[in-house]
PDB file of C-alpha atoms in Angstrom:
ATOM      1  CA  MET A  28     -13.775 -30.749   3.640  1.00  0.00           C
ATOM      2  CA  THR A  29     -11.250 -29.752   6.289  1.00  0.00           C
ATOM      3  CA  ARG A  30      -9.789 -26.257   6.251  1.00  0.00           C
ATOM      4  CA  GLN A  31      -6.506 -25.566   7.954  1.00  0.00           C
ATOM      5  CA  ALA A  32      -5.591 -22.233   9.472  1.00  0.00           C
ATOM      6  CA  PRO A  33      -2.754 -20.493   7.625  1.00  0.00           C
ATOM      7  CA  ASP A  34       0.647 -21.225   9.149  1.00  0.00           C
ATOM      8  CA  ALA A  35       3.235 -18.607  10.088  1.00  0.00           C
ATOM      9  CA  ALA A  36       4.839 -18.768   6.625  1.00  0.00           C
ATOM     10  CA  MET A  37       1.502 -17.998   4.946  1.00  0.00           C
ATOM     11  CA  ILE A  38       0.811 -15.107   7.356  1.00  0.00           C
ATOM     12  CA  GLU A  39       4.288 -13.728   6.612  1.00  0.00           C
ATOM     13  CA  ALA A  40       3.718 -14.048   2.849  1.00  0.00           C
ATOM     14  CA  MET A  41       0.407 -12.169   3.163  1.00  0.00           C
ATOM     15  CA  ALA A  42       2.112  -9.479   5.261  1.00  0.00           C
ATOM     16  CA  ARG A  43       4.912  -9.118   2.702  1.00  0.00           C
ATOM     17  CA  GLU A  44       2.282  -8.672  -0.013  1.00  0.00           C
ATOM     18  CA  ALA A  45       0.706  -5.917   2.087  1.00  0.00           C
ATOM     19  CA  LEU A  46       4.102  -4.232   2.555  1.00  0.00           C
ATOM     20  CA  ALA A  47       4.733  -4.436  -1.205  1.00  0.00           C
ATOM     21  CA  ARG A  48       1.522  -2.467  -1.885  1.00  0.00           C
ATOM     22  CA  ILE A  49       2.512   0.474   0.318  1.00  0.00           C
ATOM     23  CA  PRO A  50       3.099   3.478  -1.940  1.00  0.00           C
ATOM     24  CA  GLU A  51       6.008   5.892  -2.100  1.00  0.00           C
ATOM     25  CA  PRO A  52       7.373   7.844  -0.364  1.00  0.00           C
ATOM     26  CA  PHE A  53       6.820   5.308   2.448  1.00  0.00           C
ATOM     27  CA  ALA A  54       7.924   2.195   0.558  1.00  0.00           C
ATOM     28  CA  SER A  55      11.519   3.362   0.126  1.00  0.00           C
ATOM     29  CA  TYR A  56      11.940   3.497   3.925  1.00  0.00           C
ATOM     30  CA  LEU A  57      10.697  -0.033   4.578  1.00  0.00           C
ATOM     31  CA  GLY A  58      13.511  -2.076   3.047  1.00  0.00           C
ATOM     32  CA  ASP A  59      15.278  -2.655   6.378  1.00  0.00           C
ATOM     33  CA  VAL A  60      12.178  -3.454   8.449  1.00  0.00           C
ATOM     34  CA  VAL A  61      12.199  -7.063   9.627  1.00  0.00           C
ATOM     35  CA  LEU A  62       8.887  -8.935   9.607  1.00  0.00           C
ATOM     36  CA  ILE A  63       8.419 -11.583  12.322  1.00  0.00           C
ATOM     37  CA  VAL A  64       5.428 -13.875  12.853  1.00  0.00           C
ATOM     38  CA  ASP A  65       5.059 -15.436  16.301  1.00  0.00           C
ATOM     39  CA  GLU A  66       2.167 -17.416  17.721  1.00  0.00           C
ATOM     40  CA  PHE A  67       1.649 -14.892  20.567  1.00  0.00           C
ATOM     41  CA  ALA A  68       3.464 -11.919  22.068  1.00  0.00           C
ATOM     42  CA  ASP A  69       5.718 -12.970  24.932  1.00  0.00           C
ATOM     43  CA  ASP A  70       4.757 -12.254  28.535  1.00  0.00           C
ATOM     44  CA  GLU A  71       7.307  -9.442  28.847  1.00  0.00           C
ATOM     45  CA  THR A  72       5.798  -7.613  25.866  1.00  0.00           C
ATOM     46  CA  LEU A  73       2.238  -8.082  27.105  1.00  0.00           C
ATOM     47  CA  ASP A  74       3.201  -6.903  30.612  1.00  0.00           C
ATOM     48  CA  ALA A  75       5.008  -3.828  29.232  1.00  0.00           C
ATOM     49  CA  LEU A  76       1.873  -2.870  27.291  1.00  0.00           C
ATOM     50  CA  GLY A  77      -0.509  -3.656  30.156  1.00  0.00           C
ATOM     51  CA  ILE A  78      -2.286  -6.327  28.121  1.00  0.00           C
ATOM     52  CA  GLU A  79      -3.544  -9.271  30.153  1.00  0.00           C
ATOM     53  CA  ASP A  80      -5.123 -11.331  27.379  1.00  0.00           C
ATOM     54  CA  PRO A  81      -2.536 -12.618  24.855  1.00  0.00           C
ATOM     55  CA  PHE A  82      -5.297 -12.539  22.212  1.00  0.00           C
ATOM     56  CA  GLY A  83      -5.486  -8.762  22.696  1.00  0.00           C
ATOM     57  CA  LEU A  84      -2.394  -8.013  20.604  1.00  0.00           C
ATOM     58  CA  THR A  85      -2.302  -8.801  16.876  1.00  0.00           C
ATOM     59  CA  GLY A  86       0.803  -6.831  15.915  1.00  0.00           C
ATOM     60  CA  LEU A  87       3.535  -4.607  17.294  1.00  0.00           C
ATOM     61  CA  TYR A  88       6.182  -2.284  15.887  1.00  0.00           C
ATOM     62  CA  HIS A  89       9.593  -2.307  17.595  1.00  0.00           C
ATOM     63  CA  GLY A  90      11.942   0.496  16.698  1.00  0.00           C
ATOM     64  CA  ARG A  91      12.214   4.233  16.452  1.00  0.00           C
ATOM     65  CA  PRO A  92       9.983   6.224  14.131  1.00  0.00           C
ATOM     66  CA  VAL A  93      11.742   7.430  10.983  1.00  0.00           C
ATOM     67  CA  GLY A  94      11.712  11.066  12.125  1.00  0.00           C
ATOM     68  CA  GLU A  95      13.496  10.182  15.371  1.00  0.00           C
ATOM     69  CA  LYS A  96      16.399   8.246  13.865  1.00  0.00           C
ATOM     70  CA  SER A  97      19.938   9.530  13.857  1.00  0.00           C
ATOM     71  CA  THR A  98      22.732   8.815  11.398  1.00  0.00           C
ATOM     72  CA  PHE A  99      25.014   8.481  14.430  1.00  0.00           C
ATOM     73  CA  GLU A 100      23.239   5.380  15.733  1.00  0.00           C
ATOM     74  CA  SER A 101      25.202   2.187  15.333  1.00  0.00           C
ATOM     75  CA  GLY A 102      24.668  -1.292  16.612  1.00  0.00           C
ATOM     76  CA  ALA A 103      20.943  -0.740  17.055  1.00  0.00           C
ATOM     77  CA  LEU A 104      18.603  -3.608  16.267  1.00  0.00           C
ATOM     78  CA  PRO A 105      16.710  -3.240  12.998  1.00  0.00           C
ATOM     79  CA  ASP A 106      13.129  -2.021  13.149  1.00  0.00           C
ATOM     80  CA  ARG A 107      10.752  -4.958  13.396  1.00  0.00           C
ATOM     81  CA  ILE A 108       7.092  -5.582  12.816  1.00  0.00           C
ATOM     82  CA  HIS A 109       5.789  -8.493  14.861  1.00  0.00           C
ATOM     83  CA  LEU A 110       2.558 -10.182  13.850  1.00  0.00           C
ATOM     84  CA  TYR A 111       0.914 -12.582  16.272  1.00  0.00           C
ATOM     85  CA  ARG A 112      -0.670 -15.512  14.456  1.00  0.00           C
ATOM     86  CA  GLN A 113      -3.123 -16.860  17.033  1.00  0.00           C
ATOM     87  CA  PRO A 114      -4.700 -13.454  17.844  1.00  0.00           C
ATOM     88  CA  LEU A 115      -4.926 -12.693  14.106  1.00  0.00           C
ATOM     89  CA  LEU A 116      -6.656 -16.005  13.441  1.00  0.00           C
ATOM     90  CA  ALA A 117      -9.022 -15.483  16.375  1.00  0.00           C
ATOM     91  CA  GLU A 118     -10.001 -12.007  15.128  1.00  0.00           C
ATOM     92  CA  TRP A 119     -10.422 -13.413  11.616  1.00  0.00           C
ATOM     93  CA  CYS A 120     -12.802 -16.106  12.901  1.00  0.00           C
ATOM     94  CA  GLU A 121     -14.693 -13.748  15.225  1.00  0.00           C
ATOM     95  CA  THR A 122     -15.199 -10.926  12.723  1.00  0.00           C
ATOM     96  CA  GLY A 123     -15.448 -12.764   9.412  1.00  0.00           C
ATOM     97  CA  VAL A 124     -13.190 -10.104   7.861  1.00  0.00           C
ATOM     98  CA  ASP A 125     -11.058 -11.377   4.985  1.00  0.00           C
ATOM     99  CA  LEU A 126      -7.747 -12.559   6.476  1.00  0.00           C
ATOM    100  CA  GLY A 127      -5.716 -10.697   3.844  1.00  0.00           C
ATOM    101  CA  ASP A 128      -7.579  -7.474   4.667  1.00  0.00           C
ATOM    102  CA  LEU A 129      -7.027  -8.008   8.389  1.00  0.00           C
ATOM    103  CA  ILE A 130      -3.297  -8.622   7.943  1.00  0.00           C
ATOM    104  CA  THR A 131      -3.043  -5.581   5.666  1.00  0.00           C
ATOM    105  CA  HIS A 132      -4.795  -3.471   8.307  1.00  0.00           C
ATOM    106  CA  VAL A 133      -2.407  -4.612  11.068  1.00  0.00           C
ATOM    107  CA  VAL A 134       0.694  -4.199   8.867  1.00  0.00           C
ATOM    108  CA  ILE A 135      -0.372  -0.683   7.819  1.00  0.00           C
ATOM    109  CA  HIS A 136      -1.020   0.233  11.444  1.00  0.00           C
ATOM    110  CA  GLU A 137       2.437  -0.957  12.465  1.00  0.00           C
ATOM    111  CA  VAL A 138       4.067   0.781   9.470  1.00  0.00           C
ATOM    112  CA  GLY A 139       2.211   3.895  10.607  1.00  0.00           C
ATOM    113  CA  HIS A 140       4.058   3.691  13.915  1.00  0.00           C
ATOM    114  CA  HIS A 141       7.326   3.397  11.977  1.00  0.00           C
ATOM    115  CA  PHE A 142       6.540   6.774  10.405  1.00  0.00           C
ATOM    116  CA  GLY A 143       4.925   8.310  13.492  1.00  0.00           C
ATOM    117  CA  LEU A 144       1.588   8.714  11.640  1.00  0.00           C
ATOM    118  CA  SER A 145      -1.741   9.616  13.215  1.00  0.00           C
ATOM    119  CA  ASP A 146      -4.692   7.201  13.014  1.00  0.00           C
ATOM    120  CA  ASP A 147      -6.232   9.321  10.230  1.00  0.00           C
ATOM    121  CA  ASP A 148      -2.975   9.178   8.257  1.00  0.00           C
ATOM    122  CA  MET A 149      -2.854   5.401   8.755  1.00  0.00           C
ATOM    123  CA  HIS A 150      -6.390   5.035   7.369  1.00  0.00           C
ATOM    124  CA  ALA A 151      -5.402   7.083   4.303  1.00  0.00           C
ATOM    125  CA  LEU A 152      -2.285   4.911   3.821  1.00  0.00           C
ATOM    126  CA  GLU A 153      -4.411   1.772   4.157  1.00  0.00           C
ATOM    127  CA  ASP A 154      -6.800   3.089   1.496  1.00  0.00           C
ATOM    128  CA  ALA A 155      -3.836   3.802  -0.810  1.00  0.00           C
ATOM    129  CA  ALA A 156      -2.358   0.323  -0.259  1.00  0.00           C
ATOM    130  CA  GLY A 157      -5.719  -1.459  -0.724  1.00  0.00           C
TER     131      GLY A 157
END
């Protein structure tokens, strides 16, 4: 029996399920966040983060944390969560962690950046969304 790795659409669907499980008060702030699944981060992103191995980045939040936003901003790009399919699949294969759990972990971590949360707060949010 041949198993195929989930495609970008399946990864996105799993990530949307993870977002849907995030509790209030956080959930009400996530309606405008755009979810993007790419195979890898681009070279510019990797260089900016000082990451040499493209498999070293599974997800990234682009935008300003909620507490730093201004009602006077206009024309700004929407906040985005990027998930990188190939690094996610590699980590899934290497660790044996359930892919849904891994995607949930990465999504929660990136949502945590959206809210400016500490690592401890992100773990508590992940527990609540589990």
